[in-house]
């Protein structure tokens, strides 16, 4: 019995030693800027991996884990594979990793990984080229970057142009096009806008493409696929500082227009603002102006970011001031200042004009005697008294009718936006009324309460 137990124990120990092993799979070199990926494969019955958080002060990510079963002399064991990745910044030493397998500590070997710079792939079948419209630019100046892939190999089954990433630069894809260059050459071109975040000398890393070739076989039409990377040239770039006090670069022109120069009280003046040209201005949100005793509403165009419209209300004459823009033009190598014209707007008052006309007519007197003057003066006083009495009566009736019409119209309105447009012409007549109108522009919950308050101030008794 004892010899049998001894043989079983010996067999178990032998199987344990056979199963407890680890393997490190990693390349010996990595191209600068690429992700370095390595695998740790462990075999055994009970396996515990170490925590790998950092290598050479760079954050490591465990991107995949897989567990499989395998048989050793009719006994089921485990095979666990873990894949890790990170982006190294220099040549480094991949350390030894300690795993606990079947109560036993097992280590991987250290490995030196060389970081190498990418060089342009030279081939008669493929070409990846990177081009830029200028190698010296100012901060804020947009550059045109093109990545052009040309291929002639019929075995090319698939490819992917990898979007470039450049530190200290903003990059935006503008267009993508495919075309046939010759009967045997095909081209794909990506066009980007490149914008620097800071000044200095920079080297734009080589662009890259992932290719997949089909290999021909005697037995099968295609037996396997070959995958590999190709690289473009790199680009040297110098970004210059803008002149002092200037943050805008480009070439612009301001265009403005108003729909009218004379309006009645309560009638808005509509103004359009367009910024023509190109540069680092993305929208017109900062383009505003202040006009004393006027209410200004502005709206940004959702389709054309360089267009903005204004509506201006005032009870008095006012001036729309000019808008100024100072920018640096890299083509002319100088600072340019442009401005829009100003507009003088006349706001008419009907009552004042009537009084002036009345006074003017009463002052035109020629060749009149003293007695005639006295008679005319007396008649004038009587007519004036009667006219004023009738005027007040008519005005009172008109006001009463207008108030009645206003009551009827305002009571019918249930929509806040429609009501707001109806009472906007009354802006400037009363401070309390202005406060409620501005509040109505922003508030939604207290619409009914604000509506009652506005009608009371207007002299309307709302029930």
Short mmCIF file of C-alpha atoms in Angstrom, two decimals:
data_model
loop_
_atom_site.label_atom_id
_atom_site.label_comp_id
_atom_site.label_asym_id
_atom_site.label_seq_id
_atom_site.Cartn_x
_atom_site.Cartn_y
_atom_site.Cartn_z
CA UNK A 1 0.00 0.00 0.00
CA UNK A 2 2.76 2.47 0.96
CA UNK A 3 4.72 1.93 -2.28
CA UNK A 4 1.50 2.70 -4.23
CA UNK A 5 0.92 5.97 -2.34
CA UNK A 6 4.54 6.91 -2.90
CA UNK A 7 4.22 6.36 -6.65
CA UNK A 8 1.04 8.49 -6.79
CA UNK A 9 2.74 11.30 -4.85
CA UNK A 10 5.81 11.13 -7.09
CA UNK A 11 3.60 11.27 -10.21
CA UNK A 12 1.72 14.32 -8.83
CA UNK A 13 4.96 16.16 -8.08
CA UNK A 14 6.30 15.33 -11.53
CA UNK A 15 3.13 16.62 -13.22
CA UNK A 16 3.23 19.78 -11.11
CA UNK A 17 6.80 20.50 -12.21
CA UNK A 18 5.92 19.83 -15.83
CA UNK A 19 2.89 22.14 -15.75
CA UNK A 20 4.36 25.06 -13.78
CA UNK A 21 6.00 27.24 -16.43
CA UNK A 22 5.82 30.76 -17.89
CA UNK A 23 6.72 32.33 -21.23
CA UNK A 24 7.31 35.99 -22.19
CA UNK A 25 6.57 37.03 -25.79
CA UNK A 26 7.80 40.52 -26.77
CA UNK A 27 9.54 42.21 -29.73
CA UNK A 28 13.14 43.39 -29.30
CA UNK A 29 12.47 46.84 -30.75
CA UNK A 30 9.63 49.34 -31.08
CA UNK A 31 9.17 52.38 -33.32
CA UNK A 32 8.95 55.74 -31.55
CA UNK A 33 5.36 56.76 -30.82
CA UNK A 34 3.99 53.23 -31.32
CA UNK A 35 2.34 51.10 -28.65
CA UNK A 36 4.59 48.38 -27.24
CA UNK A 37 2.64 45.14 -26.72
CA UNK A 38 3.85 42.01 -24.92
CA UNK A 39 2.33 38.72 -23.71
CA UNK A 40 2.85 36.60 -20.61
CA UNK A 41 1.72 32.98 -21.02
CA UNK A 42 1.52 30.81 -17.87
CA UNK A 43 0.87 27.04 -17.55
CA UNK A 44 -0.27 25.26 -14.38
CA UNK A 45 -3.13 24.16 -12.16
CA UNK A 46 -3.31 27.28 -9.98
CA UNK A 47 -1.89 30.50 -11.44
CA UNK A 48 -1.57 34.00 -9.93
CA UNK A 49 -0.27 36.92 -12.05
CA UNK A 50 1.48 39.98 -10.60
CA UNK A 51 -0.03 43.48 -10.76
CA UNK A 52 1.73 45.39 -13.57
CA UNK A 53 0.87 49.11 -13.33
CA UNK A 54 4.00 50.90 -14.57
CA UNK A 55 7.06 50.06 -16.67
CA UNK A 56 9.84 52.63 -17.00
CA UNK A 57 7.47 55.21 -15.38
CA UNK A 58 4.87 54.70 -18.12
CA UNK A 59 1.31 53.54 -17.40
CA UNK A 60 0.65 49.94 -18.48
CA UNK A 61 -2.75 48.65 -19.59
CA UNK A 62 -3.89 45.00 -19.52
CA UNK A 63 -5.83 44.88 -22.80
CA UNK A 64 -6.71 41.17 -22.94
CA UNK A 65 -6.84 38.02 -20.77
CA UNK A 66 -7.58 34.50 -21.96
CA UNK A 67 -7.81 31.16 -20.13
CA UNK A 68 -7.60 27.78 -21.90
CA UNK A 69 -7.48 24.15 -20.78
CA UNK A 70 -4.76 21.72 -21.81
CA UNK A 71 -3.97 18.10 -20.88
CA UNK A 72 -0.78 16.74 -19.29
CA UNK A 73 -0.76 12.93 -19.07
CA UNK A 74 -4.57 12.78 -18.96
CA UNK A 75 -4.74 15.48 -16.26
CA UNK A 76 -6.44 18.81 -17.05
CA UNK A 77 -4.32 21.94 -16.46
CA UNK A 78 -4.68 25.66 -17.32
CA UNK A 79 -3.04 27.99 -19.81
CA UNK A 80 -3.56 31.70 -19.09
CA UNK A 81 -2.45 34.43 -21.51
CA UNK A 82 -2.38 38.13 -20.60
CA UNK A 83 -1.59 40.92 -23.06
CA UNK A 84 -0.23 44.29 -21.92
CA UNK A 85 0.51 47.53 -23.75
CA UNK A 86 2.01 50.98 -23.17
CA UNK A 87 3.83 53.71 -25.13
CA UNK A 88 7.53 53.96 -24.22
CA UNK A 89 9.47 57.19 -24.69
CA UNK A 90 12.96 55.69 -24.80
CA UNK A 91 14.89 52.42 -24.94
CA UNK A 92 14.09 50.47 -21.77
CA UNK A 93 14.54 47.17 -19.92
CA UNK A 94 11.47 44.98 -19.68
CA UNK A 95 11.74 43.68 -16.08
CA UNK A 96 11.38 40.11 -14.84
CA UNK A 97 7.84 39.32 -13.68
CA UNK A 98 7.19 36.88 -10.83
CA UNK A 99 4.15 34.57 -11.02
CA UNK A 100 2.89 32.13 -8.40
CA UNK A 101 2.10 28.81 -10.10
CA UNK A 102 1.03 25.78 -8.03
CA UNK A 103 2.55 27.24 -4.82
CA UNK A 104 5.78 27.89 -6.66
CA UNK A 105 7.35 31.25 -7.69
CA UNK A 106 8.23 31.37 -11.39
CA UNK A 107 10.00 34.33 -13.07
CA UNK A 108 10.23 35.62 -16.64
CA UNK A 109 13.57 36.86 -18.00
CA UNK A 110 14.46 40.53 -18.40
CA UNK A 111 14.59 41.84 -21.95
CA UNK A 112 16.08 45.01 -23.48
CA UNK A 113 13.71 46.82 -25.86
CA UNK A 114 15.24 49.32 -28.29
CA UNK A 115 13.27 52.41 -29.32
CA UNK A 116 13.95 53.33 -32.95
CA UNK A 117 12.77 56.23 -35.12
CA UNK A 118 10.48 55.50 -38.04
CA UNK A 119 11.99 55.97 -41.48
CA UNK A 120 10.15 56.29 -44.76
CA UNK A 121 9.26 52.94 -46.31
CA UNK A 122 10.88 52.58 -49.73
CA UNK A 123 9.06 50.28 -52.13
CA UNK A 124 8.28 50.08 -55.83
CA UNK A 125 4.74 48.92 -54.96
CA UNK A 126 3.69 51.31 -52.18
CA UNK A 127 4.38 54.91 -51.23
CA UNK A 128 3.15 56.95 -48.27
CA UNK A 129 3.92 60.66 -48.47
CA UNK A 130 3.19 63.55 -46.09
CA UNK A 131 3.09 67.13 -47.43
CA UNK A 132 2.49 70.55 -45.86
CA UNK A 133 1.87 73.91 -47.56
CA UNK A 134 4.59 75.73 -45.55
CA UNK A 135 7.27 74.83 -43.01
CA UNK A 136 7.22 78.17 -41.19
CA UNK A 137 3.99 79.64 -39.81
CA UNK A 138 2.64 81.92 -37.09
CA UNK A 139 0.82 80.78 -33.97
CA UNK A 140 -2.88 80.55 -34.83
CA UNK A 141 -2.24 80.22 -38.56
CA UNK A 142 -3.93 77.15 -40.06
CA UNK A 143 -1.77 74.87 -42.23
CA UNK A 144 -2.81 72.39 -44.93
CA UNK A 145 -1.46 68.88 -44.31
CA UNK A 146 -1.87 66.09 -46.86
CA UNK A 147 -1.23 62.35 -46.49
CA UNK A 148 -1.05 60.59 -49.86
CA UNK A 149 -1.00 56.80 -50.25
CA UNK A 150 -0.11 55.37 -53.69
CA UNK A 151 -0.16 51.62 -54.42
CA UNK A 152 0.46 49.42 -57.45
CA UNK A 153 0.40 45.86 -56.00
CA UNK A 154 -2.56 43.71 -57.09
CA UNK A 155 -1.99 41.45 -54.05
CA UNK A 156 -3.06 44.28 -51.72
CA UNK A 157 -6.23 42.93 -50.12
CA UNK A 158 -6.88 45.72 -47.64
CA UNK A 159 -5.24 48.76 -46.05
CA UNK A 160 -5.91 51.39 -43.37
CA UNK A 161 -4.50 54.91 -43.30
CA UNK A 162 -4.04 55.65 -39.61
CA UNK A 163 -5.03 59.18 -38.57
CA UNK A 164 -1.88 60.96 -37.39
CA UNK A 165 -1.53 62.36 -33.88
CA UNK A 166 0.87 65.21 -33.23
CA UNK A 167 1.68 66.52 -29.78
CA UNK A 168 1.12 70.30 -29.40
CA UNK A 169 -1.10 70.50 -32.50
CA UNK A 170 -4.82 70.49 -33.27
CA UNK A 171 -5.74 68.35 -36.27
CA UNK A 172 -9.02 68.26 -38.20
CA UNK A 173 -9.84 66.07 -41.21
CA UNK A 174 -11.16 68.26 -44.05
CA UNK A 175 -11.52 65.83 -46.96
CA UNK A 176 -10.82 62.30 -48.18
CA UNK A 177 -10.55 61.32 -51.84
CA UNK A 178 -9.73 58.23 -53.92
CA UNK A 179 -8.71 58.32 -57.55
CA UNK A 180 -6.89 56.37 -60.24
CA UNK A 181 -3.61 58.04 -61.17
CA UNK A 182 -2.63 55.74 -64.05
CA UNK A 183 -3.85 52.40 -65.35
CA UNK A 184 -1.77 50.65 -62.67
CA UNK A 185 -1.63 53.26 -59.87
CA UNK A 186 -4.29 54.03 -57.28
CA UNK A 187 -4.22 56.93 -54.82
CA UNK A 188 -5.99 57.85 -51.59
CA UNK A 189 -5.49 61.34 -50.15
CA UNK A 190 -6.40 62.70 -46.70
CA UNK A 191 -6.39 66.48 -46.20
CA UNK A 192 -6.17 68.01 -42.71
CA UNK A 193 -6.12 71.46 -41.12
CA UNK A 194 -3.20 71.73 -38.70
CA UNK A 195 -3.09 74.35 -35.93
CA UNK A 196 -0.22 74.75 -33.46
CA UNK A 197 -0.87 75.11 -29.71
CA UNK A 198 2.44 76.84 -28.99
CA UNK A 199 5.54 78.30 -30.63
CA UNK A 200 8.86 76.55 -31.27
CA UNK A 201 10.60 74.02 -33.51
CA UNK A 202 8.73 70.76 -34.10
CA UNK A 203 9.15 67.51 -35.98
CA UNK A 204 5.90 65.95 -37.18
CA UNK A 205 6.22 62.18 -36.81
CA UNK A 206 5.86 59.97 -39.87
CA UNK A 207 2.34 58.98 -40.88
CA UNK A 208 1.64 55.26 -41.10
CA UNK A 209 -0.58 52.79 -42.91
CA UNK A 210 -1.45 49.18 -42.11
CA UNK A 211 -1.36 46.89 -45.17
CA UNK A 212 -2.76 43.40 -45.68
CA UNK A 213 -1.44 41.29 -48.58
CA UNK A 214 -2.77 38.03 -49.96
CA UNK A 215 -0.22 35.23 -50.46
CA UNK A 216 -0.78 32.81 -53.32
CA UNK A 217 -0.52 29.07 -52.74
CA UNK A 218 -0.32 26.08 -55.06
CA UNK A 219 -3.15 24.23 -53.34
CA UNK A 220 -5.46 27.15 -52.53
CA UNK A 221 -6.01 30.42 -54.32
CA UNK A 222 -5.09 32.32 -51.14
CA UNK A 223 -3.63 30.46 -48.20
CA UNK A 224 -2.57 33.21 -45.79
CA UNK A 225 -2.49 36.98 -45.26
CA UNK A 226 0.57 39.06 -44.55
CA UNK A 227 0.10 42.21 -42.43
CA UNK A 228 2.68 44.94 -42.02
CA UNK A 229 3.10 48.71 -41.50
CA UNK A 230 4.58 51.28 -43.85
CA UNK A 231 5.71 54.82 -42.93
CA UNK A 232 5.91 58.23 -44.59
CA UNK A 233 8.52 60.96 -44.32
CA UNK A 234 8.59 63.29 -41.29
CA UNK A 235 8.20 67.10 -41.47
CA UNK A 236 10.18 69.84 -39.74
CA UNK A 237 8.05 72.81 -38.71
CA UNK A 238 8.73 76.20 -37.10
CA UNK A 239 5.92 78.09 -35.34
CA UNK A 240 6.57 81.81 -34.80
CA UNK A 241 5.22 84.17 -32.13
CA UNK A 242 2.66 86.79 -33.21
CA UNK A 243 3.46 90.51 -32.70
CA UNK A 244 2.73 91.92 -29.23
CA UNK A 245 -0.94 92.37 -28.39
CA UNK A 246 -2.18 90.40 -31.41
CA UNK A 247 -4.00 87.09 -31.10
CA UNK A 248 -5.84 86.97 -34.45
CA UNK A 249 -4.11 85.84 -37.63
CA UNK A 250 -5.48 85.60 -41.16
CA UNK A 251 -7.00 87.84 -43.82
CA UNK A 252 -10.44 89.37 -43.14
CA UNK A 253 -12.98 91.96 -44.25
CA UNK A 254 -16.00 93.23 -42.23
CA UNK A 255 -19.32 93.77 -44.02
CA UNK A 256 -22.38 95.28 -42.28
CA UNK A 257 -25.80 96.55 -43.37
CA UNK A 258 -29.00 97.95 -41.79
CA UNK A 259 -32.52 97.67 -43.21
CA UNK A 260 -33.45 101.32 -42.46
CA UNK A 261 -32.04 104.58 -41.10
CA UNK A 262 -35.39 106.06 -39.97
CA UNK A 263 -37.85 104.20 -37.75
CA UNK A 264 -40.88 104.89 -35.55
CA UNK A 265 -40.87 104.34 -31.80
CA UNK A 266 -41.16 100.61 -31.07
CA UNK A 267 -39.93 99.65 -34.54
CA UNK A 268 -36.65 97.67 -34.59
CA UNK A 269 -33.63 98.30 -36.79
CA UNK A 270 -32.25 95.08 -38.25
CA UNK A 271 -28.50 94.85 -38.77
CA UNK A 272 -26.46 92.12 -40.50
CA UNK A 273 -22.78 91.44 -39.79
CA UNK A 274 -20.58 89.28 -42.02
CA UNK A 275 -16.90 88.49 -41.56
CA UNK A 276 -15.34 87.47 -44.87
CA UNK A 277 -11.97 85.74 -45.22
CA UNK A 278 -10.04 83.07 -43.34
CA UNK A 279 -7.92 82.70 -40.21
CA UNK A 280 -8.25 81.55 -36.62
CA UNK A 281 -11.64 83.19 -35.87
CA UNK A 282 -14.21 80.40 -35.53
CA UNK A 283 -17.36 82.40 -34.66
CA UNK A 284 -18.69 85.91 -33.94
CA UNK A 285 -19.81 85.39 -30.34
CA UNK A 286 -17.43 88.11 -29.08
CA UNK A 287 -18.62 90.65 -31.69
CA UNK A 288 -21.10 92.82 -29.74
CA UNK A 289 -21.63 96.51 -29.02
CA UNK A 290 -23.35 98.69 -26.44
CA UNK A 291 -25.83 101.46 -27.30
CA UNK A 292 -27.10 103.67 -24.43
CA UNK A 293 -30.91 103.62 -23.90
CA UNK A 294 -31.36 100.88 -26.50
CA UNK A 295 -32.29 97.21 -26.27
CA UNK A 296 -30.19 94.90 -28.47
CA UNK A 297 -31.11 91.36 -29.47
CA UNK A 298 -28.52 89.29 -31.32
CA UNK A 299 -28.57 85.90 -32.99
CA UNK A 300 -25.68 83.74 -34.21
CA UNK A 301 -26.14 81.94 -37.53
CA UNK A 302 -26.05 78.16 -36.92
CA UNK A 303 -25.00 77.45 -40.53
CA UNK A 304 -22.60 80.31 -41.22
CA UNK A 305 -20.48 80.84 -38.09
CA UNK A 306 -19.14 84.12 -39.49
CA UNK A 307 -22.60 85.74 -39.80
CA UNK A 308 -24.51 87.45 -37.01
CA UNK A 309 -27.78 89.42 -36.97
CA UNK A 310 -28.98 92.13 -34.56
CA UNK A 311 -32.32 93.81 -33.77
CA UNK A 312 -32.11 97.19 -32.00
CA UNK A 313 -35.01 98.99 -30.25
CA UNK A 314 -34.94 102.55 -28.87
CA UNK A 315 -37.30 105.47 -28.21
CA UNK A 316 -34.58 107.99 -29.04
CA UNK A 317 -32.21 108.65 -31.91
CA UNK A 318 -29.10 106.52 -31.60
CA UNK A 319 -25.83 105.61 -33.33
CA UNK A 320 -24.74 102.07 -34.14
CA UNK A 321 -20.98 102.26 -33.53
CA UNK A 322 -18.40 100.80 -35.87
CA UNK A 323 -16.85 97.40 -35.10
CA UNK A 324 -13.04 97.23 -35.11
CA UNK A 325 -10.83 94.22 -35.83
CA UNK A 326 -7.05 94.12 -35.60
CA UNK A 327 -5.21 91.09 -36.96
CA UNK A 328 -1.86 89.96 -38.34
CA UNK A 329 -1.71 89.12 -42.05
CA UNK A 330 1.08 86.53 -42.61
CA UNK A 331 1.13 87.10 -46.39
CA UNK A 332 1.69 90.84 -46.07
CA UNK A 333 3.76 90.40 -42.88
CA UNK A 334 2.01 93.28 -41.10
CA UNK A 335 -0.74 94.17 -38.64
CA UNK A 336 -3.97 95.30 -40.30
CA UNK A 337 -6.89 97.11 -38.66
CA UNK A 338 -10.32 97.13 -40.29
CA UNK A 339 -13.64 98.57 -39.13
CA UNK A 340 -17.26 98.70 -40.21
CA UNK A 341 -19.13 101.98 -40.84
CA UNK A 342 -21.26 103.54 -38.09
CA UNK A 343 -24.97 104.23 -38.65
CA UNK A 344 -27.03 107.17 -37.34
CA UNK A 345 -30.63 106.06 -36.74
CA UNK A 346 -33.50 108.58 -36.43
CA UNK A 347 -36.43 107.54 -34.23
CA UNK A 348 -39.55 109.54 -35.17
CA UNK A 349 -42.04 111.00 -32.62
CA UNK A 350 -45.39 111.64 -34.37
CA UNK A 351 -46.81 113.95 -31.65
CA UNK A 352 -43.78 116.29 -31.67
CA UNK A 353 -43.91 116.58 -35.46
CA UNK A 354 -47.62 117.52 -35.34
CA UNK A 355 -46.97 120.28 -32.77
CA UNK A 356 -44.09 121.69 -34.84
CA UNK A 357 -46.28 121.81 -37.95
CA UNK A 358 -49.09 123.52 -36.01
CA UNK A 359 -46.71 126.16 -34.62
CA UNK A 360 -45.21 126.77 -38.06
CA UNK A 361 -48.61 127.45 -39.64
CA UNK A 362 -49.64 129.87 -36.87
CA UNK A 363 -46.44 131.86 -37.33
CA UNK A 364 -46.97 132.59 -41.05
CA UNK A 365 -48.61 135.99 -41.08
CA UNK A 366 -48.02 138.66 -43.74
CA UNK A 367 -49.52 142.13 -44.29
CA UNK A 368 -52.07 142.11 -41.43
CA UNK A 369 -53.42 145.34 -39.73
CA UNK A 370 -53.63 145.90 -35.95
CA UNK A 371 -57.44 145.46 -35.88
CA UNK A 372 -57.23 142.40 -38.10
CA UNK A 373 -54.52 141.05 -35.86
CA UNK A 374 -56.77 141.60 -32.82
CA UNK A 375 -59.74 139.94 -34.52
CA UNK A 376 -57.61 137.09 -35.81
CA UNK A 377 -56.02 136.76 -32.39
CA UNK A 378 -59.44 136.51 -30.67
CA UNK A 379 -60.74 134.09 -33.28
CA UNK A 380 -57.51 132.15 -32.99
CA UNK A 381 -57.91 131.85 -29.20
CA UNK A 382 -61.51 130.64 -29.57
CA UNK A 383 -60.56 128.17 -32.32
CA UNK A 384 -57.58 127.01 -30.29
CA UNK A 385 -59.74 126.41 -27.19
CA UNK A 386 -62.36 124.56 -29.24
CA UNK A 387 -59.65 122.62 -31.10
CA UNK A 388 -57.91 121.64 -27.89
CA UNK A 389 -61.22 120.54 -26.36
CA UNK A 390 -62.11 118.49 -29.43
CA UNK A 391 -58.55 117.14 -29.66
CA UNK A 392 -58.68 115.94 -26.05
CA UNK A 393 -62.09 114.37 -26.62
CA UNK A 394 -60.93 112.60 -29.79
CA UNK A 395 -57.65 111.58 -28.15
CA UNK A 396 -59.57 110.25 -25.14
CA UNK A 397 -61.89 108.28 -27.41
CA UNK A 398 -58.94 106.92 -29.42
CA UNK A 399 -57.07 105.93 -26.27
CA UNK A 400 -60.20 104.27 -24.92
CA UNK A 401 -60.65 102.39 -28.20
CA UNK A 402 -56.95 101.43 -28.30
CA UNK A 403 -57.10 100.21 -24.70
CA UNK A 404 -60.24 98.20 -25.49
CA UNK A 405 -58.53 96.67 -28.53
CA UNK A 406 -55.40 95.99 -26.47
CA UNK A 407 -57.47 94.30 -23.74
CA UNK A 408 -59.08 92.06 -26.31
CA UNK A 409 -55.77 91.17 -28.04
CA UNK A 410 -53.74 90.60 -24.86
CA UNK A 411 -56.42 88.45 -23.24
CA UNK A 412 -56.47 86.18 -26.31
CA UNK A 413 -52.70 85.58 -26.29
CA UNK A 414 -51.73 82.37 -24.48
CA UNK A 415 -48.22 81.92 -25.89
CA UNK A 416 -45.36 83.63 -24.02
CA UNK A 417 -43.28 84.38 -27.14
CA UNK A 418 -46.25 85.94 -29.01
CA UNK A 419 -47.18 88.02 -25.94
CA UNK A 420 -43.55 89.18 -25.59
CA UNK A 421 -43.41 90.39 -29.20
CA UNK A 422 -46.70 92.28 -28.71
CA UNK A 423 -45.51 94.28 -25.69
CA UNK A 424 -41.88 94.91 -26.80
CA UNK A 425 -42.88 98.29 -28.42
CA UNK A 426 -43.73 99.58 -24.91
CA UNK A 427 -40.08 99.28 -23.76
CA UNK A 428 -38.83 102.59 -22.36
CA UNK A 429 -42.20 104.01 -21.28
CA UNK A 430 -42.03 102.92 -17.65
CA UNK A 431 -39.23 101.49 -15.47
CA UNK A 432 -41.51 98.92 -13.76
CA UNK A 433 -42.88 97.88 -17.15
CA UNK A 434 -39.34 97.45 -18.56
CA UNK A 435 -38.40 95.25 -15.58
CA UNK A 436 -41.36 92.92 -16.20
CA UNK A 437 -40.74 92.79 -19.98
CA UNK A 438 -37.05 91.85 -19.50
CA UNK A 439 -38.12 89.27 -16.89
CA UNK A 440 -40.66 87.82 -19.33
CA UNK A 441 -37.86 87.34 -21.86
CA UNK A 442 -36.09 84.91 -19.50
CA UNK A 443 -38.88 83.44 -17.27
CA UNK A 444 -41.22 80.63 -18.35
CA UNK A 445 -42.83 79.44 -15.11
CA UNK A 446 -44.39 82.81 -14.01
CA UNK A 447 -45.75 83.83 -17.44
CA UNK A 448 -49.34 84.31 -16.23
CA UNK A 449 -48.28 86.34 -13.19
CA UNK A 450 -45.94 88.57 -15.24
CA UNK A 451 -48.65 88.99 -17.90
CA UNK A 452 -51.15 90.31 -15.29
CA UNK A 453 -48.54 92.74 -13.93
CA UNK A 454 -47.75 94.12 -17.40
CA UNK A 455 -51.44 94.63 -18.22
CA UNK A 456 -52.04 96.46 -14.93
CA UNK A 457 -49.17 98.87 -15.58
CA UNK A 458 -50.51 99.54 -19.09
CA UNK A 459 -53.80 100.60 -17.45
CA UNK A 460 -55.64 97.41 -18.34
CA UNK A 461 -57.74 95.77 -15.61
CA UNK A 462 -57.24 92.05 -16.16
CA UNK A 463 -59.87 89.65 -14.79
#
